Amino acid sequence: MRLEPIPEPSPARIAGLPALALGGTVAIAMALALVAGSSPFAVLGLILQGAAGSKYALLETLNRATPLIFTGLAVAVAFRAKLWNIGAEAQLYLGAVATVALGTLPLGLPAPLLIPALMAASVLAGALILLGPAWAKMRLGVDEVVTTLLLNFVVLLLVSYLLEGPMKDPMGMGWPKSERLVAEARLPRIVEGLRLHWGFGIALICAGLVWVMQTRTTLGYEMRAVGLNRQAAAFAGIPVTPVVVKTALISGGLAGLAGFSEVAGLKGSLTLDLSPGFGYTGIIVAMLALLNPLGVVVSALFVAGIFVGADSMSRTAGVPSYIADILLASALLLMVLVLMLTRFRIRWD
Amino acid sequence: MEILDILLSATFWTAAVRIASPLIFATMGELICERAGVLNLGIEGIMVAGAFAGWMAVYSGAGLWTGVAVALVVGMAFGLVHGVLTVPFGLSQHVVGLGITLLATSATYFSYRLMLPEVTSPPRIAAFAELPVPVLSEIPVLGPALFSQTPLTYAAFLSAGLTAFVLYRTPLGLAVRAAGENPSAVEAQGLSVAGLRLGAVVAGSGLMAVGGAFLTMSAFNSFFFEMVNGRGWICIALVVFGAWRPGKALLGALLFAAFDALQIRLQQTGLGAAIPYQFFLMLPYLLSILALVLMSRRAEVPAALMVPYNRGER
């Protein structure tokens, strides 16, 4: 078996194959529904309904998509430069810690000053934790996949310590949770009366900014070049290590903002279960979006919809909500396969 | 001195060998994959799947070794998916590996919820019992540690020995190693690089799953979520730490397990009263990062690791 490059793939191929991947994912969903003893069409319908079937559902999906846009952007920026940032989870939590550390202090700052300060602190916190693995990668050749992954566990333990110790809410009746943010630190709602906070707006702005950076700035060009072929980029005079460091700062910072958004926009305080794996899901979001920042927004909405829909469906139809995770993992693998098949033909010799 | 007391006690070393056993299986599995040239990031998910599959088989009435076989087959199945996507299709090994981890983990959790919907506390099985080796297990300290373990621990050490033997003393092992160093040379001999890599990934993934099964069938006797807790990633670090050699990797696993056992016991000492327990729990992960950084000399990496091979290409 051999893979033969296709010089000019037809539009039918470029559009048709991803559609096939989507169809494959739907087929897997239906098969899982059958295995769980439910009607496949009923399950699909309930997922769609739970994701977007009512105003409440839609708002829930948008809220769930907000951190995914941030982490998806973080991963997309990093992966494009071939920096395998699997530590978005840790960066998110550290951003949340920074937000809570500053946002619960009686500083007396008004919201227009406090909120940007909290954002800056979260960006810094997320960025700094990624610097270590990035440096180890560039200077020592240490694969950053494992270092960033292991740091996720370390940071989670650190947060656990902080919530049981220095950052524990004295009024929390013994639960490991932080104090609540002061009122000026909370992100306001986008529309009064609707449960959607400005974190979503900031996420969209970030997506736009990342798109501008990647398509219109020198740094964006350099990041792409380094990602495509590091040696060629170095040969062309691109300063590879500074570019990777800047990539790490931006990527970590975006993931840190996810933590800020969840705490300041949604929850108001920090608990250990702040993130049900947003950092890891961001990888799926980014890959499904083909690392395109604007695509990340669409992909995040899609992924959030699947999770919200599956949660709602599982309450009604009883199929375990983990069906969503299986679907997304399958979608990821199918997408990667299908992308290759749009550019290569299989030849059996 | 409390640390000295711990280090001289037989129970400490027994625990260290027990903690090392799943790591030994999984590290050998990953080592086989990487020696052939394929990075298998599915290790964490495959361990979860193996832990559940083996346990579930026994819970459903099968014998213990049948459960191990079931775990092996489940691991090989996920390995096959990973191998097909990365070897003949040449997709990114990072992405496919992470996808497999997510797929295997979510499939496991889905199956667990489906098969055991009403449980509040995890049900138990009758796990492997200790099987002391006569005479040898009487040796002070080392005796119980090495010779009074469950059969699955002995199997772990056997797997390490077998891996070393096959890799270094058989033509198959030579071919596998060559596939990871110089695939063109392998093809020139008329062997199929794709076949060797695929076989290595399937075999390695099977071992990883057995490592996972150790957790539910030997170390403990029930399955719970977050059971593997990053051990798979630690094994990737151990492969690097062992410079891709089975003997060194085995020692690395034992060393790491000793630190883990030490960290647990230190929590009970005076030190443990002063320092919050979370910092002790961080030690294994920090140690793994340290091991990776220290062993960062790239000279011993299999030269064709993560380089897809297309037959006929230069």
XYZ file of C-alpha atoms in Angstrom:
663
model
C 0.000 0.000 0.000
C 1.299 3.375 -0.940
C 0.175 6.992 -0.504
C 0.250 9.013 -3.694
C 0.017 12.806 -3.464
C -2.818 14.416 -5.401
C -1.559 17.628 -7.020
C -4.962 19.303 -7.360
C -7.666 17.778 -5.203
C -11.133 18.322 -6.566
C -13.598 20.480 -4.580
C -15.771 17.405 -4.233
C -12.930 15.685 -2.452
C -12.098 18.646 -0.217
C -15.678 19.139 0.885
C -16.919 15.590 0.618
C -14.391 13.824 2.776
C -14.862 15.980 5.902
C -18.610 15.546 5.425
C -17.950 11.813 5.416
C -16.030 12.186 8.685
C -18.977 13.979 10.205
C -21.282 11.268 8.933
C -19.006 8.660 10.438
C -19.212 10.397 13.796
C -22.997 10.436 13.603
C -22.975 6.746 12.738
C -20.828 6.023 15.798
C -23.269 8.017 17.919
C -26.148 5.929 16.660
C -24.261 2.689 17.238
C -23.489 3.718 20.824
C -27.115 4.598 21.382
C -28.089 1.115 20.219
C -25.514 -0.487 22.501
C -26.991 1.495 25.379
C -30.417 0.177 24.510
C -31.925 3.420 23.245
C -33.322 4.488 19.910
C -30.530 6.084 17.856
C -32.744 8.773 16.372
C -34.256 9.634 19.729
C -30.785 10.006 21.224
C -29.593 12.208 18.363
C -32.706 14.319 18.635
C -32.308 14.746 22.376
C -28.674 15.798 21.950
C -29.643 18.430 19.379
C -32.500 19.597 21.530
C -30.310 19.780 24.608
C -27.719 21.802 22.739
C -29.887 24.361 20.976
C -33.516 23.481 21.401
C -34.412 26.266 23.795
C -33.155 29.667 24.884
C -31.821 28.098 28.053
C -30.036 25.382 26.102
C -28.455 27.852 23.703
C -27.174 30.030 26.527
C -25.779 26.974 28.256
C -23.979 26.017 25.053
C -22.546 29.516 24.649
C -21.372 29.529 28.246
C -19.753 26.116 27.842
C -18.133 27.261 24.605
C -16.449 30.286 26.192
C -13.583 28.510 27.977
C -13.270 26.174 25.001
C -12.683 29.111 22.678
C -9.863 30.287 24.939
C -8.210 26.892 25.306
C -8.865 26.072 21.666
C -7.083 29.272 20.661
C -4.255 28.491 23.070
C -3.745 25.048 21.574
C -4.204 26.257 17.985
C -1.566 28.966 18.381
C 0.889 26.532 19.941
C 0.295 23.581 17.613
C 0.753 25.764 14.560
C 4.318 26.366 15.663
C 4.641 22.651 16.502
C 4.716 23.470 20.205
C 2.674 20.636 21.696
C 0.998 22.478 24.561
C -0.965 19.801 26.381
C -0.777 21.818 29.595
C -3.691 24.169 28.913
C -5.444 22.669 31.928
C -2.670 23.798 34.272
C -2.490 27.211 32.592
C -6.247 27.630 33.008
C -6.117 26.818 36.716
C -3.180 29.135 37.332
C -5.050 31.914 35.553
C -7.965 31.234 37.852
C -5.671 31.266 40.901
C -4.218 34.630 39.843
C -7.726 36.002 39.330
C -8.846 34.886 42.765
C -5.639 35.937 44.482
C -6.033 39.513 43.267
C -9.776 39.652 42.890
C -10.624 38.887 46.505
C -8.367 41.582 47.932
C -10.033 44.751 49.254
C -8.138 46.944 46.807
C -11.008 49.353 46.250
C -10.355 49.528 42.523
C -13.256 50.252 40.170
C -14.223 47.594 37.654
C -12.681 49.285 34.552
C -9.290 49.111 36.298
C -9.681 45.876 38.185
C -10.910 43.641 35.405
C -8.042 44.421 32.985
C -5.629 43.964 35.883
C -7.075 40.533 36.594
C -6.885 39.643 32.928
C -3.253 40.680 32.800
C -2.495 38.637 35.904
C -4.187 35.546 34.451
C -2.345 35.902 31.163
C 0.942 36.207 33.018
C 0.242 33.205 35.239
C -0.699 30.979 32.318
C 2.198 32.158 30.205
C 4.848 31.641 32.862
C 4.022 27.992 33.515
C 4.435 27.151 29.849
C 7.813 28.842 29.655
C 9.568 26.052 31.536
C 8.590 23.232 29.168
C 9.161 25.512 26.157
C 12.678 26.321 27.332
C 13.394 22.676 28.057
C 12.242 21.845 24.528
C 14.405 24.434 22.824
C 17.516 24.188 24.946
C 17.522 20.514 25.951
C 15.375 18.838 23.344
C 12.926 17.555 25.973
C 9.578 16.588 24.413
C 7.094 19.128 25.747
C 4.131 16.763 25.475
C 5.094 14.871 28.603
C 6.423 17.843 30.562
C 3.291 19.912 30.026
C 1.111 16.899 30.777
C 2.869 16.096 34.023
C 2.670 19.732 35.081
C -1.112 19.478 34.824
C -1.075 17.020 37.706
C 1.371 19.116 39.695
C -0.662 22.295 39.304
C -3.902 20.575 40.221
C -2.281 19.380 43.444
C -1.014 22.886 44.063
C -4.517 24.281 43.655
C -5.823 21.623 46.019
C -3.275 22.732 48.609
C -4.141 26.403 48.103
C -7.857 25.776 48.465
C -7.391 23.757 51.646
C -4.858 26.197 53.040
C -3.904 29.778 52.239
C -6.783 30.539 49.875
C -9.489 28.752 51.807
C -12.712 30.638 52.370
C -13.100 31.042 56.137
C -16.826 31.372 55.621
C -16.982 28.303 53.416
C -18.152 25.851 56.074
C -15.125 23.659 55.616
C -15.432 23.092 51.860
C -12.185 23.619 49.942
C -13.139 26.672 48.000
C -11.804 30.174 47.722
C -13.409 33.395 48.828
C -15.769 35.038 46.400
C -14.489 37.760 44.108
C -15.388 41.344 44.988
C -18.287 42.700 42.977
C -16.043 44.949 40.860
C -14.096 41.906 39.699
C -17.105 40.145 38.201
C -17.648 40.241 34.477
C -21.038 41.743 33.670
C -23.673 39.998 31.572
C -23.760 40.793 27.886
C -27.510 41.246 27.857
C -29.365 41.996 31.064
C -31.486 39.058 32.085
C -29.696 36.481 29.933
C -27.206 34.163 31.591
C -24.352 34.987 29.214
C -21.320 36.835 30.550
C -18.736 39.013 28.861
C -16.212 36.214 28.896
C -17.856 35.088 25.682
C -17.323 38.521 24.164
C -13.690 38.627 25.250
C -13.206 35.158 23.775
C -14.539 36.293 20.403
C -12.289 39.360 20.489
C -9.311 37.139 21.270
C -10.158 34.912 18.315
C -10.176 37.971 16.075
C -6.896 39.227 17.501
C -5.223 35.850 17.047
C -6.458 35.715 13.452
C -5.017 39.168 12.781
C -1.747 38.182 14.423
C -1.448 34.991 12.410
C -2.386 36.430 9.027
C -1.169 40.028 9.189
C 1.912 40.165 11.401
C 5.485 39.063 11.004
C 5.280 36.993 14.157
C 2.353 35.046 12.766
C 4.304 34.318 9.628
C 7.346 33.278 11.639
C 5.273 30.992 13.841
C 3.875 29.235 10.798
C 7.298 28.888 9.256
C 8.780 27.412 12.422
C 5.879 24.995 12.614
C 6.208 23.831 9.041
C 9.933 23.280 9.008
C 12.107 24.401 11.862
C 15.402 23.941 10.074
C 14.247 25.771 6.971
C 12.970 28.646 9.096
C 16.293 28.905 10.908
C 18.113 28.773 7.604
C 15.918 31.603 6.335
C 17.042 33.728 9.250
C 13.990 33.413 11.474
C 15.013 33.520 15.166
C 13.447 30.199 16.082
C 13.880 30.181 19.870
C 12.438 33.687 20.467
C 9.534 32.785 18.198
C 8.798 29.615 20.161
C 9.063 31.539 23.436
C 6.610 34.161 22.199
C 4.309 31.378 21.030
C 4.451 29.843 24.494
C 3.659 33.171 26.152
C 0.666 33.789 23.907
C -0.621 30.235 24.146
C -0.236 30.019 27.920
C -1.752 33.459 28.312
C -4.847 32.513 26.334
C -5.359 29.417 28.443
C -4.902 31.518 31.566
C -7.683 33.786 30.320
C -9.943 30.741 30.213
C -9.475 30.425 33.958
C -10.112 34.130 34.442
C -13.292 33.937 32.390
C -14.694 30.971 34.295
C -14.032 32.535 37.678
C -14.855 36.178 36.974
C -17.669 35.502 34.549
C -19.356 32.320 35.634
C -18.460 30.941 39.034
C -17.296 33.853 41.175
C -14.887 31.721 43.152
C -12.422 28.901 42.695
C -13.094 25.264 43.416
C -11.129 22.211 42.409
C -13.740 21.199 39.846
C -13.581 24.497 37.965
C -12.566 22.744 34.774
C -13.952 19.376 33.657
C -11.018 19.048 31.295
C -11.352 22.241 29.239
C -7.622 22.187 28.604
C -7.751 18.747 27.009
C -10.989 19.444 25.148
C -9.282 22.521 23.722
C -7.027 20.156 21.818
C -10.014 18.585 20.100
C -11.508 22.032 19.435
C -8.285 23.237 17.859
C -7.740 20.141 15.727
C -11.328 20.095 14.459
C -10.846 23.749 13.517
C -7.678 22.839 11.624
C -5.797 25.268 13.912
C -7.634 28.226 12.346
C -8.545 30.815 15.033
C -11.869 31.752 13.465
C -12.625 28.071 12.970
C -11.926 27.584 16.677
C -15.022 29.650 17.500
C -17.226 27.448 15.328
C -15.554 24.280 16.571
C -15.914 25.364 20.218
C -19.625 25.969 19.722
C -19.958 22.558 18.100
C -18.045 20.761 20.850
C -19.855 22.656 23.600
C -23.155 21.783 21.967
C -22.276 18.099 21.970
C -21.375 18.164 25.666
C -24.399 20.199 26.723
C -26.680 18.143 24.513
C -25.286 14.859 25.779
C -25.684 15.959 29.404
C -29.296 16.833 28.797
C -29.920 13.675 26.767
C -28.410 11.449 29.423
C -30.790 12.835 32.026
C -33.726 11.859 29.821
C -32.678 8.803 27.854
C -30.184 7.379 30.318
C -27.356 6.877 27.829
C -24.157 7.779 29.738
C -23.016 11.321 28.947
C -19.546 9.992 28.146
C -20.955 9.364 24.704
C -19.940 12.958 23.994
C -16.287 12.254 24.772
C -16.301 9.133 22.586
C -17.858 11.085 19.727
C -15.329 13.883 19.963
C -12.349 11.545 20.168
C -13.681 9.662 17.132
C -14.322 12.938 15.317
C -10.731 13.947 16.008
C -9.273 10.736 14.616
C -11.618 10.682 11.621
C -10.865 14.329 10.874
C -7.118 13.781 10.913
C -7.508 10.738 8.660
C -9.835 12.497 6.258
C -7.564 15.545 6.006
C -4.757 13.320 4.818
C -7.053 11.597 2.340
C -7.983 14.913 0.764
C -4.362 15.295 -0.285
C -3.303 11.699 -0.863
C -4.707 8.787 -2.790
C -4.274 5.205 -1.587
C -2.596 2.962 -4.121
C -2.482 -0.799 -3.658
C 0.563 -2.165 -5.418
C 16.035 8.638 61.773
C 12.669 8.033 60.255
C 13.752 7.852 56.619
C 16.352 5.219 57.455
C 13.748 3.160 59.286
C 11.548 3.295 56.230
C 14.327 2.354 53.830
C 15.325 -0.674 55.881
C 11.860 -2.122 56.265
C 10.680 -5.044 54.169
C 7.213 -3.588 53.746
C 8.669 -0.527 52.047
C 10.507 -2.540 49.412
C 7.523 -4.849 48.950
C 5.371 -1.817 48.262
C 7.984 -0.397 45.900
C 8.053 -3.570 43.799
C 4.267 -3.680 43.778
C 4.036 -0.042 42.659
C 6.660 -0.703 40.010
C 4.819 -3.622 38.399
C 2.268 -1.719 36.275
C 5.019 0.734 35.370
C 7.253 -2.105 34.198
C 4.575 -3.543 31.900
C 3.639 -0.182 30.422
C 7.222 1.046 30.095
C 8.236 -2.092 28.217
C 5.209 -1.642 25.982
C 6.095 1.943 25.183
C 9.745 1.008 24.734
C 8.843 -1.572 22.094
C 6.733 0.964 20.211
C 9.397 3.664 20.313
C 12.213 1.310 19.407
C 10.302 0.520 16.237
C 9.950 4.231 15.564
C 6.436 5.009 16.804
C 5.646 7.265 19.753
C 2.538 5.861 21.411
C 0.777 8.606 23.337
C -2.233 6.368 23.695
C -0.539 4.708 26.661
C -2.563 6.471 29.329
C -5.901 5.629 27.736
C -4.859 2.070 26.940
C -3.911 1.503 30.564
C -7.348 2.741 31.633
C -9.019 0.473 29.108
C -6.925 -2.505 30.177
C -7.646 -1.841 33.835
C -11.373 -1.864 33.194
C -11.468 -4.688 30.637
C -9.542 -7.149 32.772
C -11.467 -6.294 35.901
C -14.813 -6.447 34.113
C -14.016 -9.869 32.682
C -13.326 -11.228 36.169
C -16.360 -9.449 37.595
C -18.434 -11.160 34.905
C -17.190 -14.539 36.035
C -13.997 -15.216 34.101
C -10.814 -16.475 35.708
C -8.018 -14.073 36.634
C -5.637 -15.042 33.830
C -8.542 -14.916 31.356
C -9.089 -11.361 32.563
C -5.446 -10.576 31.867
C -5.867 -12.043 28.396
C -8.947 -9.881 27.814
C -6.994 -6.792 28.848
C -4.194 -7.811 26.501
C -6.591 -8.160 23.561
C -8.291 -4.829 24.306
C -4.901 -3.129 24.419
C -3.879 -4.756 21.163
C -7.123 -3.566 19.545
C -6.457 0.063 20.464
C -2.863 -0.449 19.402
C -4.079 -1.648 16.032
C -6.112 1.529 15.531
C -3.144 3.649 16.547
C -0.788 1.648 14.354
C -2.953 1.734 11.249
C -3.414 5.494 11.509
C 0.248 6.279 12.147
C 2.146 3.689 10.134
C 0.538 3.061 6.751
C -1.413 6.322 6.824
C 1.443 8.302 8.341
C -0.738 10.636 10.428
C 0.745 12.737 13.223
C 1.769 10.406 16.029
C 1.156 13.120 18.609
C -2.422 13.748 17.517
C -3.345 10.111 16.967
C -1.861 9.119 20.315
C -3.772 11.791 22.195
C -6.901 10.853 20.274
C -6.482 7.207 21.266
C -6.015 8.162 24.907
C -9.214 10.210 24.802
C -11.066 7.484 22.912
C -9.954 4.635 25.161
C -10.618 6.574 28.354
C -14.065 7.763 27.298
C -15.022 4.334 25.932
C -14.022 2.858 29.293
C -16.014 5.346 31.348
C -19.003 4.935 29.020
C -18.865 1.155 29.350
C -18.487 1.362 33.112
C -21.555 3.568 33.479
C -23.462 1.329 31.114
C -22.586 -1.965 32.798
C -22.717 -0.755 36.396
C -25.345 1.960 36.456
C -26.539 1.780 40.023
C -23.355 1.405 42.020
C -22.413 3.989 44.601
C -19.167 2.367 45.713
C -17.047 0.392 43.255
C -17.689 -3.352 43.442
C -14.771 -5.659 44.143
C -13.403 -8.843 42.666
C -11.200 -11.531 44.133
C -7.864 -10.226 42.916
C -4.562 -12.051 42.497
C -3.287 -13.318 45.818
C 0.323 -13.298 46.871
C 2.295 -16.293 45.780
C 5.453 -16.569 47.874
C 8.383 -18.404 46.337
C 9.565 -21.029 48.841
C 12.985 -20.438 50.425
C 13.756 -17.279 48.419
C 11.020 -15.321 50.133
C 12.655 -15.956 53.501
C 15.636 -13.717 52.724
C 15.443 -10.623 54.960
C 14.089 -7.471 53.304
C 14.680 -8.490 49.679
C 12.952 -11.837 50.092
C 9.405 -10.647 50.617
C 9.994 -7.709 48.293
C 11.001 -9.768 45.294
C 9.625 -13.214 45.988
C 6.420 -12.736 47.937
C 4.411 -10.879 45.339
C 1.416 -11.746 43.181
C 1.913 -13.799 40.008
C 1.253 -10.700 37.930
C 4.314 -9.009 39.438
C 6.460 -11.992 38.501
C 4.942 -11.688 35.023
C 6.008 -8.044 34.923
C 9.639 -8.924 35.536
C 9.293 -11.748 33.027
C 7.988 -9.294 30.446
C 11.024 -7.086 30.985
C 13.345 -10.041 30.529
C 11.418 -11.226 27.487
C 11.516 -7.761 25.938
C 15.259 -7.563 26.403
C 15.763 -11.083 25.055
C 13.611 -10.605 21.968
C 15.008 -7.158 21.193
C 18.654 -8.084 21.530
C 18.912 -11.813 20.897
C 16.455 -12.567 18.122
C 16.355 -11.617 14.439
C 12.859 -10.201 14.993
C 14.167 -7.878 17.678
C 16.993 -6.763 15.446
C 14.523 -5.995 12.684
C 12.307 -4.049 15.087
C 15.235 -2.024 16.339
C 16.425 -1.380 12.817
C 12.947 -0.189 11.833
C 13.357 2.532 14.417
C 16.909 3.454 13.463
C 17.261 2.957 9.725
C 14.082 1.847 7.976
C 15.654 1.949 4.508
C 18.118 -0.720 5.571
C 15.241 -2.898 6.734
C 13.421 -2.560 3.417
C 16.654 -3.316 1.612
C 16.653 -6.669 3.369
C 13.213 -7.367 2.006
C 11.391 -6.903 5.321
C 8.357 -4.690 5.685
C 8.936 -1.642 7.887
C 5.194 -1.052 8.076
C 4.590 -4.611 9.239
C 7.304 -4.446 11.886
C 6.121 -1.083 13.222
C 2.496 -2.135 13.227
C 3.364 -5.358 15.031
C 5.461 -3.500 17.573
C 2.687 -1.015 18.307
C 0.110 -3.786 18.683
C 2.353 -5.846 20.957
C 3.438 -2.835 22.994
C -0.126 -1.661 23.450
C -1.095 -5.101 24.700
C 1.583 -4.867 27.368
C 0.397 -1.411 28.358
C -3.123 -2.726 28.856
C -1.832 -5.537 31.063
C -0.056 -2.874 33.097
C -3.385 -1.178 33.567
C -5.010 -4.479 34.474
C -2.427 -4.923 37.225
C -3.975 -1.966 39.019
C -7.450 -3.466 39.154
C -6.545 -7.119 39.490
C -3.457 -7.190 41.658
C -2.692 -3.902 43.376
C -6.327 -3.201 44.155
C -9.470 -5.174 43.495
C -11.877 -2.632 42.077
C -11.955 -0.127 39.264
C -12.440 3.554 39.878
C -12.146 6.591 37.695
C -8.854 8.465 37.778
C -7.183 5.199 38.653
C -4.261 5.462 36.279
C -3.741 9.101 37.220
C -0.906 9.923 34.865
C 1.103 6.728 35.232
C 1.071 6.317 31.475
C 2.777 9.646 30.943
C 5.285 8.786 33.627
C 6.154 5.634 31.699
C 6.989 7.715 28.651
C 9.442 9.610 30.840
C 10.793 6.286 32.128
C 11.537 5.101 28.588
C 13.622 8.212 28.028
C 15.222 7.828 31.447
C 16.144 4.253 30.560
C 17.705 5.430 27.297
C 15.379 3.072 25.406
C 17.033 0.006 26.954
C 14.854 -2.525 28.813
C 17.322 -3.126 31.659
C 17.779 0.545 32.455
C 14.084 1.193 32.025
C 13.338 -1.590 34.532
C 15.732 -0.016 37.031
C 14.162 3.371 36.345
C 10.713 1.992 37.074
C 11.928 0.456 40.346
C 13.687 3.655 41.363
C 10.639 5.719 40.598
C 8.382 3.300 42.450
C 10.706 3.460 45.449
C 10.359 7.231 45.501
C 6.597 6.892 45.238
C 6.486 4.389 48.095
C 8.782 6.646 50.099
C 6.597 9.659 49.509
C 3.548 7.796 50.804
C 5.330 6.726 53.959
C 6.921 10.100 54.575
C 3.448 11.536 54.908
C 3.090 9.581 58.142
C 6.286 10.943 59.652
C 7.152 14.202 61.323
C 7.941 15.648 57.917
C 4.467 14.768 56.831
C 2.962 16.746 59.665
C 4.861 19.844 58.614
C 4.372 19.725 54.850
C 0.900 19.440 53.269
C 0.263 16.056 51.653
C -0.252 17.560 48.211
C 3.461 18.325 47.952
C 4.302 14.715 48.629
C 1.887 13.623 45.913
C 3.577 16.036 43.510
C 6.927 14.315 43.895
C 6.386 11.478 41.370
C 5.414 13.907 38.634
C 8.203 16.369 39.427
C 10.689 13.511 39.524
C 9.552 12.361 36.085
C 10.051 15.855 34.691
C 13.469 15.946 36.317
C 14.329 12.549 34.831
C 13.366 13.799 31.378
C 15.429 16.949 31.730
C 18.474 15.120 33.061
C 18.399 12.469 30.337
C 17.950 14.998 27.586
C 21.042 13.902 25.703
C 19.488 13.049 22.378
C 22.209 10.707 21.253
C 20.355 7.557 22.222
C 16.979 8.347 20.684
C 15.992 5.861 17.982
C 16.933 7.805 14.874
C 13.689 7.194 13.009
C 11.388 7.804 15.983
C 8.311 9.694 14.803
C 9.540 9.785 11.219
C 6.930 8.175 8.974
C 8.457 5.848 6.431
C 7.167 5.727 2.886
C 8.499 2.855 0.874
C 10.384 4.007 -2.166
C 10.925 7.523 -0.869
C 14.403 8.783 -0.269
